[in-house]
Tab-separated table of C-alpha atoms and ligand atoms in Angstrom:
chain	number	residue	atom	x	y	z
A	19	UNK	CA	-2.816	-31.763	-19.668
A	20	UNK	CA	-2.710	-28.680	-17.456
A	21	UNK	CA	-0.402	-29.135	-14.476
A	22	UNK	CA	-1.998	-27.418	-11.490
A	23	UNK	CA	-0.640	-26.261	-8.240
A	24	UNK	CA	-3.718	-25.401	-6.140
A	25	UNK	CA	-3.704	-22.947	-3.227
A	26	UNK	CA	-6.958	-23.154	-1.195
A	27	UNK	CA	-8.825	-22.972	2.014
A	28	UNK	CA	-11.612	-25.628	1.962
A	29	UNK	CA	-14.343	-24.386	2.561
A	30	UNK	CA	-17.292	-25.679	0.672
A	31	UNK	CA	-16.744	-24.173	-2.773
A	32	UNK	CA	-13.017	-24.975	-2.477
A	33	UNK	CA	-13.898	-28.507	-1.741
A	34	UNK	CA	-16.213	-28.749	-4.817
A	35	UNK	CA	-13.352	-27.185	-6.738
A	36	UNK	CA	-10.913	-29.881	-5.481
A	37	UNK	CA	-13.370	-32.523	-6.546
A	38	UNK	CA	-13.746	-30.881	-9.943
A	39	UNK	CA	-10.070	-30.733	-10.393
A	40	UNK	CA	-9.391	-34.315	-9.522
A	41	UNK	CA	-12.197	-35.582	-11.711
A	42	UNK	CA	-11.237	-33.383	-14.698
A	43	UNK	CA	-9.466	-35.326	-17.418
A	44	UNK	CA	-7.494	-32.245	-18.582
A	45	UNK	CA	-6.385	-31.044	-15.061
A	46	UNK	CA	-3.413	-32.768	-13.371
A	47	UNK	CA	-3.154	-31.626	-9.823
A	48	UNK	CA	0.499	-31.803	-8.925
A	49	UNK	CA	0.234	-30.196	-5.435
A	50	UNK	CA	-2.152	-28.642	-3.049
A	51	UNK	CA	-1.203	-25.825	-0.496
A	52	UNK	CA	-3.747	-25.656	2.316
A	53	UNK	CA	-4.109	-22.430	4.110
A	54	UNK	CA	-6.401	-20.502	6.649
A	55	UNK	CA	-9.266	-18.593	5.162
A	56	UNK	CA	-12.837	-20.037	5.224
A	57	UNK	CA	-11.702	-22.167	8.205
A	58	UNK	CA	-8.405	-22.488	10.213
A	59	UNK	CA	-5.483	-24.037	8.314
A	60	UNK	CA	-5.565	-27.227	10.353
A	61	UNK	CA	-9.149	-27.846	9.399
A	62	UNK	CA	-8.608	-26.961	5.779
A	63	UNK	CA	-5.731	-29.432	5.742
A	64	UNK	CA	-7.826	-32.211	7.096
A	65	UNK	CA	-10.624	-31.491	4.639
A	66	UNK	CA	-8.098	-31.641	1.728
A	67	UNK	CA	-6.601	-34.918	3.085
A	68	UNK	CA	-10.215	-36.378	3.411
A	69	UNK	CA	-10.884	-35.464	-0.327
A	70	UNK	CA	-7.508	-36.965	-1.443
A	71	UNK	CA	-8.254	-40.060	0.431
A	72	UNK	CA	-11.638	-40.494	-1.065
A	73	UNK	CA	-10.058	-40.121	-4.485
A	74	UNK	CA	-7.235	-42.426	-3.708
A	75	UNK	CA	-4.866	-39.628	-4.440
A	76	UNK	CA	-2.771	-39.430	-1.374
A	77	UNK	CA	0.199	-39.293	-3.785
A	78	UNK	CA	-0.562	-35.618	-4.335
A	79	UNK	CA	1.833	-33.457	-2.222
A	80	UNK	CA	-0.118	-31.619	0.499
A	81	UNK	CA	1.811	-28.515	1.613
A	82	UNK	CA	1.420	-26.407	4.664
A	83	UNK	CA	0.417	-22.779	3.778
A	84	UNK	CA	-0.265	-19.757	6.018
A	85	UNK	CA	-2.098	-19.710	9.233
A	86	UNK	CA	-2.986	-16.059	9.167
A	87	UNK	CA	-2.581	-12.963	7.127
A	88	UNK	CA	0.635	-10.973	6.555
A	89	UNK	CA	-0.626	-8.148	8.812
A	90	UNK	CA	-0.773	-10.565	11.763
A	91	UNK	CA	-4.396	-9.785	12.377
A	92	UNK	CA	-6.752	-12.298	13.922
A	93	UNK	CA	-8.681	-14.096	11.228
A	94	UNK	CA	-12.410	-13.967	11.053
A	95	UNK	CA	-13.857	-17.376	9.875
A	96	UNK	CA	-17.203	-18.087	8.186
A	97	UNK	CA	-18.740	-21.159	9.768
A	98	UNK	CA	-22.180	-19.907	8.944
A	99	UNK	CA	-21.392	-20.190	5.168
A	100	UNK	CA	-18.952	-23.168	5.086
A	101	UNK	CA	-19.996	-25.213	8.314
A	102	UNK	CA	-18.074	-25.499	11.488
A	103	UNK	CA	-15.484	-27.857	9.837
A	104	UNK	CA	-15.609	-26.333	6.446
A	105	UNK	CA	-17.674	-29.099	4.721
A	106	UNK	CA	-21.198	-27.980	5.745
A	107	UNK	CA	-22.651	-30.800	7.833
A	108	UNK	CA	-19.862	-33.290	7.010
A	109	UNK	CA	-16.999	-33.931	9.424
A	110	UNK	CA	-14.005	-35.840	8.038
A	111	UNK	CA	-13.390	-38.929	10.026
A	112	UNK	CA	-11.034	-38.199	13.068
A	113	UNK	CA	-8.613	-40.729	11.811
A	114	UNK	CA	-7.891	-38.490	8.821
A	115	UNK	CA	-5.184	-35.877	9.801
A	116	UNK	CA	-3.396	-34.132	6.908
A	117	UNK	CA	0.351	-34.680	7.002
A	118	UNK	CA	1.829	-31.490	5.720
A	119	UNK	CA	4.926	-31.152	3.674
A	120	UNK	CA	7.309	-28.239	4.187
A	121	UNK	CA	6.601	-25.050	2.213
A	122	UNK	CA	9.844	-25.526	0.225
A	123	UNK	CA	8.048	-28.227	-1.754
A	124	UNK	CA	6.225	-25.381	-3.684
A	125	UNK	CA	9.590	-24.423	-5.187
A	126	UNK	CA	10.499	-28.015	-5.937
A	127	UNK	CA	7.181	-28.423	-7.776
A	128	UNK	CA	7.695	-25.284	-9.816
A	129	UNK	CA	11.235	-26.471	-10.801
A	130	UNK	CA	9.922	-29.878	-11.641
A	131	UNK	CA	7.265	-28.480	-14.014
A	132	UNK	CA	9.045	-25.248	-15.000
A	133	UNK	CA	7.325	-23.501	-17.905
A	134	UNK	CA	4.253	-25.661	-17.797
A	135	UNK	CA	2.747	-25.071	-14.253
A	136	UNK	CA	-0.371	-23.215	-13.636
A	137	UNK	CA	-0.937	-21.786	-10.074
A	138	UNK	CA	-4.592	-21.608	-9.215
A	139	UNK	CA	-5.322	-19.570	-6.066
A	140	UNK	CA	-8.773	-19.870	-4.637
A	141	UNK	CA	-8.177	-18.683	-1.135
A	142	UNK	CA	-6.581	-15.814	0.750
A	143	UNK	CA	-3.385	-14.896	-0.963
A	144	UNK	CA	-1.035	-14.992	1.957
A	145	UNK	CA	0.775	-18.286	1.105
A	146	UNK	CA	1.227	-17.219	-2.525
A	147	UNK	CA	2.641	-13.884	-1.509
A	148	UNK	CA	5.045	-15.795	0.749
A	149	UNK	CA	6.238	-17.745	-2.229
A	150	UNK	CA	7.193	-14.431	-3.862
A	151	UNK	CA	9.011	-13.294	-0.623
A	152	UNK	CA	10.853	-16.554	-0.191
A	153	UNK	CA	11.592	-17.526	-3.745
A	154	UNK	CA	10.903	-14.960	-6.400
A	155	UNK	CA	13.482	-16.477	-8.696
A	156	UNK	CA	11.264	-19.701	-8.806
A	157	UNK	CA	8.091	-17.841	-9.416
A	158	UNK	CA	9.335	-16.632	-12.824
A	159	UNK	CA	9.202	-20.144	-14.001
A	160	UNK	CA	5.493	-20.501	-13.439
A	161	UNK	CA	3.454	-20.517	-16.685
A	162	UNK	CA	0.428	-18.560	-15.443
A	163	UNK	CA	-1.779	-17.849	-12.499
A	164	UNK	CA	-5.560	-18.012	-12.218
A	165	UNK	CA	-6.793	-16.088	-9.155
A	166	UNK	CA	-10.298	-16.038	-7.532
A	167	UNK	CA	-10.690	-12.583	-6.151
A	168	UNK	CA	-11.928	-9.123	-6.455
A	169	UNK	CA	-15.124	-7.271	-7.448
A	170	UNK	CA	-14.935	-4.747	-10.306
A	171	UNK	CA	-17.755	-2.134	-10.294
A	172	UNK	CA	-20.031	-4.619	-8.611
A	173	UNK	CA	-20.838	-5.111	-4.794
A	174	UNK	CA	-18.414	-7.019	-2.699
A	175	UNK	CA	-19.373	-9.959	-0.576
A	176	UNK	CA	-17.780	-9.117	2.777
A	177	UNK	CA	-17.959	-5.261	2.558
A	178	UNK	CA	-19.758	-3.031	0.163
A	179	UNK	CA	-16.732	-3.026	-2.052
A	180	UNK	CA	-14.641	-5.964	-1.121
A	181	UNK	CA	-14.509	-9.640	-2.026
A	182	UNK	CA	-13.555	-12.123	0.688
A	183	UNK	CA	-10.155	-13.479	-0.703
A	184	UNK	CA	-8.705	-10.039	-1.393
A	185	UNK	CA	-10.270	-8.657	1.818
A	186	UNK	CA	-8.808	-11.433	4.022
A	187	UNK	CA	-5.237	-10.364	3.188
A	188	UNK	CA	-5.184	-7.243	0.947
A	189	UNK	CA	-1.428	-6.827	1.434
A	190	UNK	CA	-0.798	-10.318	0.091
A	191	UNK	CA	-3.213	-9.734	-2.808
A	192	UNK	CA	-1.431	-6.478	-3.653
A	193	UNK	CA	1.900	-8.039	-3.441
A	194	UNK	CA	0.992	-10.973	-5.721
A	195	UNK	CA	-0.594	-8.588	-8.330
A	196	UNK	CA	2.522	-6.497	-8.241
A	197	UNK	CA	4.888	-9.348	-8.969
A	198	UNK	CA	3.181	-12.258	-10.825
A	199	UNK	CA	3.103	-12.352	-14.549
A	200	UNK	CA	0.365	-13.847	-16.855
A	201	UNK	CA	-2.365	-13.452	-14.406
A	202	UNK	CA	-6.048	-14.061	-14.953
A	203	UNK	CA	-8.432	-12.828	-12.372
A	204	UNK	CA	-11.813	-14.392	-11.815
A	205	UNK	CA	-13.753	-11.985	-9.725
A	206	UNK	CA	-17.278	-11.787	-8.276
A	207	UNK	CA	-18.435	-10.220	-11.557
A	208	UNK	CA	-18.561	-13.694	-13.021
A	209	UNK	CA	-18.435	-16.001	-9.944
A	210	UNK	CA	-21.700	-14.773	-8.523
A	211	UNK	CA	-23.338	-15.718	-11.838
A	212	UNK	CA	-21.868	-19.182	-11.675
A	213	UNK	CA	-24.923	-20.524	-9.806
A	214	UNK	CA	-25.514	-24.179	-9.277
A	215	UNK	CA	-29.134	-25.021	-8.365
A	216	UNK	CA	-30.605	-27.907	-6.381
A	217	UNK	CA	-31.953	-29.370	-9.686
A	218	UNK	CA	-28.293	-29.627	-11.053
A	219	UNK	CA	-27.202	-31.224	-7.768
A	220	UNK	CA	-30.053	-33.707	-7.918
A	221	UNK	CA	-28.886	-34.581	-11.481
A	222	UNK	CA	-25.243	-35.088	-10.605
A	223	UNK	CA	-26.074	-37.140	-7.516
A	224	UNK	CA	-28.697	-39.488	-8.986
A	225	UNK	CA	-26.165	-42.251	-9.302
A	226	UNK	CA	-22.924	-42.694	-7.481
A	227	UNK	CA	-20.712	-41.570	-10.197
A	228	UNK	CA	-17.532	-41.273	-8.162
A	229	UNK	CA	-16.381	-41.367	-4.527
A	230	UNK	CA	-17.477	-37.666	-4.053
A	231	UNK	CA	-21.001	-38.082	-5.020
A	232	UNK	CA	-22.333	-38.819	-1.566
A	233	UNK	CA	-20.821	-35.653	-0.210
A	234	UNK	CA	-22.093	-33.280	-2.885
A	235	UNK	CA	-25.797	-33.004	-1.898
A	236	UNK	CA	-25.259	-32.355	1.857
A	237	UNK	CA	-22.443	-29.842	1.464
A	238	UNK	CA	-24.257	-28.056	-1.314
A	239	UNK	CA	-27.550	-27.756	0.544
A	240	UNK	CA	-25.771	-26.288	3.553
A	241	UNK	CA	-24.091	-23.734	1.307
A	242	UNK	CA	-27.280	-22.945	-0.540
A	243	UNK	CA	-29.175	-22.455	2.599
A	244	UNK	CA	-26.449	-20.036	3.921
A	245	UNK	CA	-26.476	-18.094	0.582
A	246	UNK	CA	-30.266	-17.621	0.504
A	247	UNK	CA	-29.819	-15.677	3.919
A	248	UNK	CA	-27.109	-13.537	2.173
A	249	UNK	CA	-28.905	-13.005	-1.165
A	250	UNK	CA	-32.685	-13.349	-0.605
A	251	UNK	CA	-34.437	-15.146	-3.521
A	252	UNK	CA	-31.181	-16.690	-4.884
A	253	UNK	CA	-32.014	-20.140	-6.438
A	254	UNK	CA	-28.770	-22.032	-5.660
A	255	UNK	CA	-25.269	-21.134	-4.712
A	256	UNK	CA	-22.217	-19.574	-6.431
A	257	UNK	CA	-19.333	-21.787	-7.449
A	258	UNK	CA	-16.634	-19.096	-7.090
A	259	UNK	CA	-13.787	-21.623	-6.866
A	260	UNK	CA	-14.974	-24.095	-9.408
A	261	UNK	CA	-15.365	-21.430	-12.049
A	262	UNK	CA	-11.722	-20.442	-11.488
A	263	UNK	CA	-10.569	-23.967	-12.242
A	264	UNK	CA	-12.970	-24.287	-15.018
A	265	UNK	CA	-11.476	-21.117	-16.682
A	266	UNK	CA	-8.022	-22.858	-16.968
A	267	UNK	CA	-9.193	-25.308	-19.490
A	268	UNK	CA	-12.257	-23.582	-21.057
A	269	UNK	CA	-11.245	-20.574	-23.105
A	270	UNK	CA	-14.954	-19.891	-24.076
A	271	UNK	CA	-16.180	-19.899	-20.527
A	272	UNK	CA	-15.738	-16.165	-19.780
A	273	UNK	CA	-14.862	-12.968	-21.599
A	274	UNK	CA	-11.922	-10.827	-20.447
A	275	UNK	CA	-10.533	-7.329	-20.541
A	276	UNK	CA	-6.889	-6.481	-20.061
A	277	UNK	CA	-6.190	-4.121	-17.189
A	278	UNK	CA	-3.708	-3.232	-14.544
A	279	UNK	CA	-5.184	-4.035	-11.159
A	280	UNK	CA	-4.367	-2.976	-7.585
A	281	UNK	CA	-5.907	-3.819	-4.293
A	282	UNK	CA	-6.749	-1.277	-1.636
A	283	UNK	CA	-5.266	-1.957	1.737
A	284	UNK	CA	-6.690	0.362	4.293
A	285	UNK	CA	-9.984	1.590	5.925
A	286	UNK	CA	-13.373	1.476	4.261
A	287	UNK	CA	-12.000	0.416	0.853
A	288	UNK	CA	-9.774	-2.394	2.278
A	289	UNK	CA	-9.781	-5.374	-0.220
A	290	UNK	CA	-11.345	-3.386	-3.055
A	291	UNK	CA	-9.980	-4.282	-6.480
A	292	UNK	CA	-9.264	-1.194	-8.548
A	293	UNK	CA	-8.771	-0.619	-12.294
A	294	UNK	CA	-9.804	1.927	-14.896
A	295	UNK	CA	-12.940	1.392	-16.886
A	296	UNK	CA	-13.247	4.871	-18.396
A	297	UNK	CA	-14.119	4.581	-22.113
A	298	UNK	CA	-11.014	6.373	-23.308
A	299	UNK	CA	-8.606	4.360	-21.164
A	300	UNK	CA	-5.250	3.467	-22.792
A	301	UNK	CA	-2.528	1.495	-20.944
A	302	UNK	CA	0.641	3.363	-19.772
A	303	UNK	CA	3.928	1.885	-21.028
A	304	UNK	CA	4.677	0.843	-17.367
A	305	UNK	CA	1.282	-0.927	-16.953
A	306	UNK	CA	1.333	-4.690	-16.349
A	307	UNK	CA	-1.966	-5.913	-17.645
A	308	UNK	CA	-4.062	-8.662	-16.015
A	309	UNK	CA	-6.830	-10.744	-17.783
A	310	UNK	CA	-9.908	-9.745	-15.838
A	311	UNK	CA	-13.109	-11.950	-16.360
A	312	UNK	CA	-16.079	-9.771	-16.724
A	313	UNK	CA	-18.766	-11.934	-18.510
A	314	UNK	CA	-19.721	-15.530	-18.047
A	315	UNK	CA	-21.162	-17.939	-20.548
A	316	UNK	CA	-23.537	-19.497	-18.012
A	317	UNK	CA	-24.772	-22.430	-20.166
A	318	UNK	CA	-21.198	-23.388	-20.917
A	319	UNK	CA	-20.461	-23.305	-17.185
A	320	UNK	CA	-23.284	-25.547	-16.028
A	321	UNK	CA	-22.828	-28.085	-18.876
A	322	UNK	CA	-19.136	-28.318	-18.016
A	323	UNK	CA	-19.817	-28.654	-14.355
A	324	UNK	CA	-22.365	-31.506	-14.763
A	325	UNK	CA	-20.079	-33.252	-17.229
A	326	UNK	CA	-17.092	-33.198	-14.923
A	327	UNK	CA	-18.890	-33.901	-11.690
A	328	UNK	CA	-20.499	-36.957	-13.153
A	329	UNK	CA	-17.217	-38.543	-14.222
A	330	UNK	CA	-15.815	-41.572	-12.552
A	331	UNK	CA	-12.198	-41.221	-11.518
A	332	UNK	CA	-11.059	-43.635	-14.248
A	333	UNK	CA	-12.750	-41.791	-17.179
B	425	LIG	C1	-14.176	-16.597	-2.112
B	425	LIG	O1	-14.128	-16.446	-0.739
B	425	LIG	C2	-14.297	-17.707	-0.138
B	425	LIG	O2	-15.065	-17.700	1.031
B	425	LIG	C3	-14.777	-18.711	-1.207
B	425	LIG	O3	-14.261	-19.958	-0.959
B	425	LIG	C4	-14.165	-18.071	-2.412
B	425	LIG	O4	-12.863	-18.445	-2.656
B	425	LIG	C5	-15.412	-15.900	-2.611
B	425	LIG	O5	-15.407	-14.541	-2.250
B	426	LIG	CA1	-11.907	-20.362	-1.406
């Protein structure tokens, strides 16, 4: 069983990723850090709290993450993609207000599961960077990191070269990549291929398989309508964050290369993920190599997504 501490900013694909993680029989979510990103942190928190309540998993610690990037800039949100509240047309009941635990709980969880904890980061990396600033000695006890971010030699999704999570706080992304060990990066190269179609959604919502089923179709349709504006002709919508969680348990899902990775911080290249793909490249002795996912086994992804999203919570 993979112990997961999830950093997120729900957000539609984050919400689907939370559902996926809570339904997955091999993923044990031992904490969730909610941060700003797709929506303000308060809204992200209420969305997490709503999903935990639907699942009857209010026992999972919900920890308050960052409300803005390390630079102190004003954050730009994306209601046109994720909806005004972050769940497309769905608004969590007003009675649900996420009660946040102090950030120190992150370190308590790392100590509790030392050597076996996987941190999965599917949002802006500010909160995770803060963990390295506040408690680097604890971070050495994390088993590994799976990070959704970056775009390698493919177009970005917020600028010509930058992916949203790295762009949202490039200082934090660079800080984490300079300090974390055993890092797997799941970039746009593979996540833009992880398309779920309306047909798949029809299939996974044909019966009420679990408490999330009624939410899936409306939030997916909102997200897919937004994506077709961004990528004309796209038949479905990319599950960036689901794919990142799926990679934790499925070794055959994507193919990786090992490379050192940095993130550009300034000007037109802000948020760009950089490595060396020249044919004769060899690592320098000082290079810290990251596993970078470059190719997706699409059939495997869809099959796994359908299987997990149609589980009942008791499977
Ligand atoms: C990433 O940015 C966010 O908007 C999504 O939730 C995902 O984590 C994709 O670039
Ligand atoms: Ca996200």
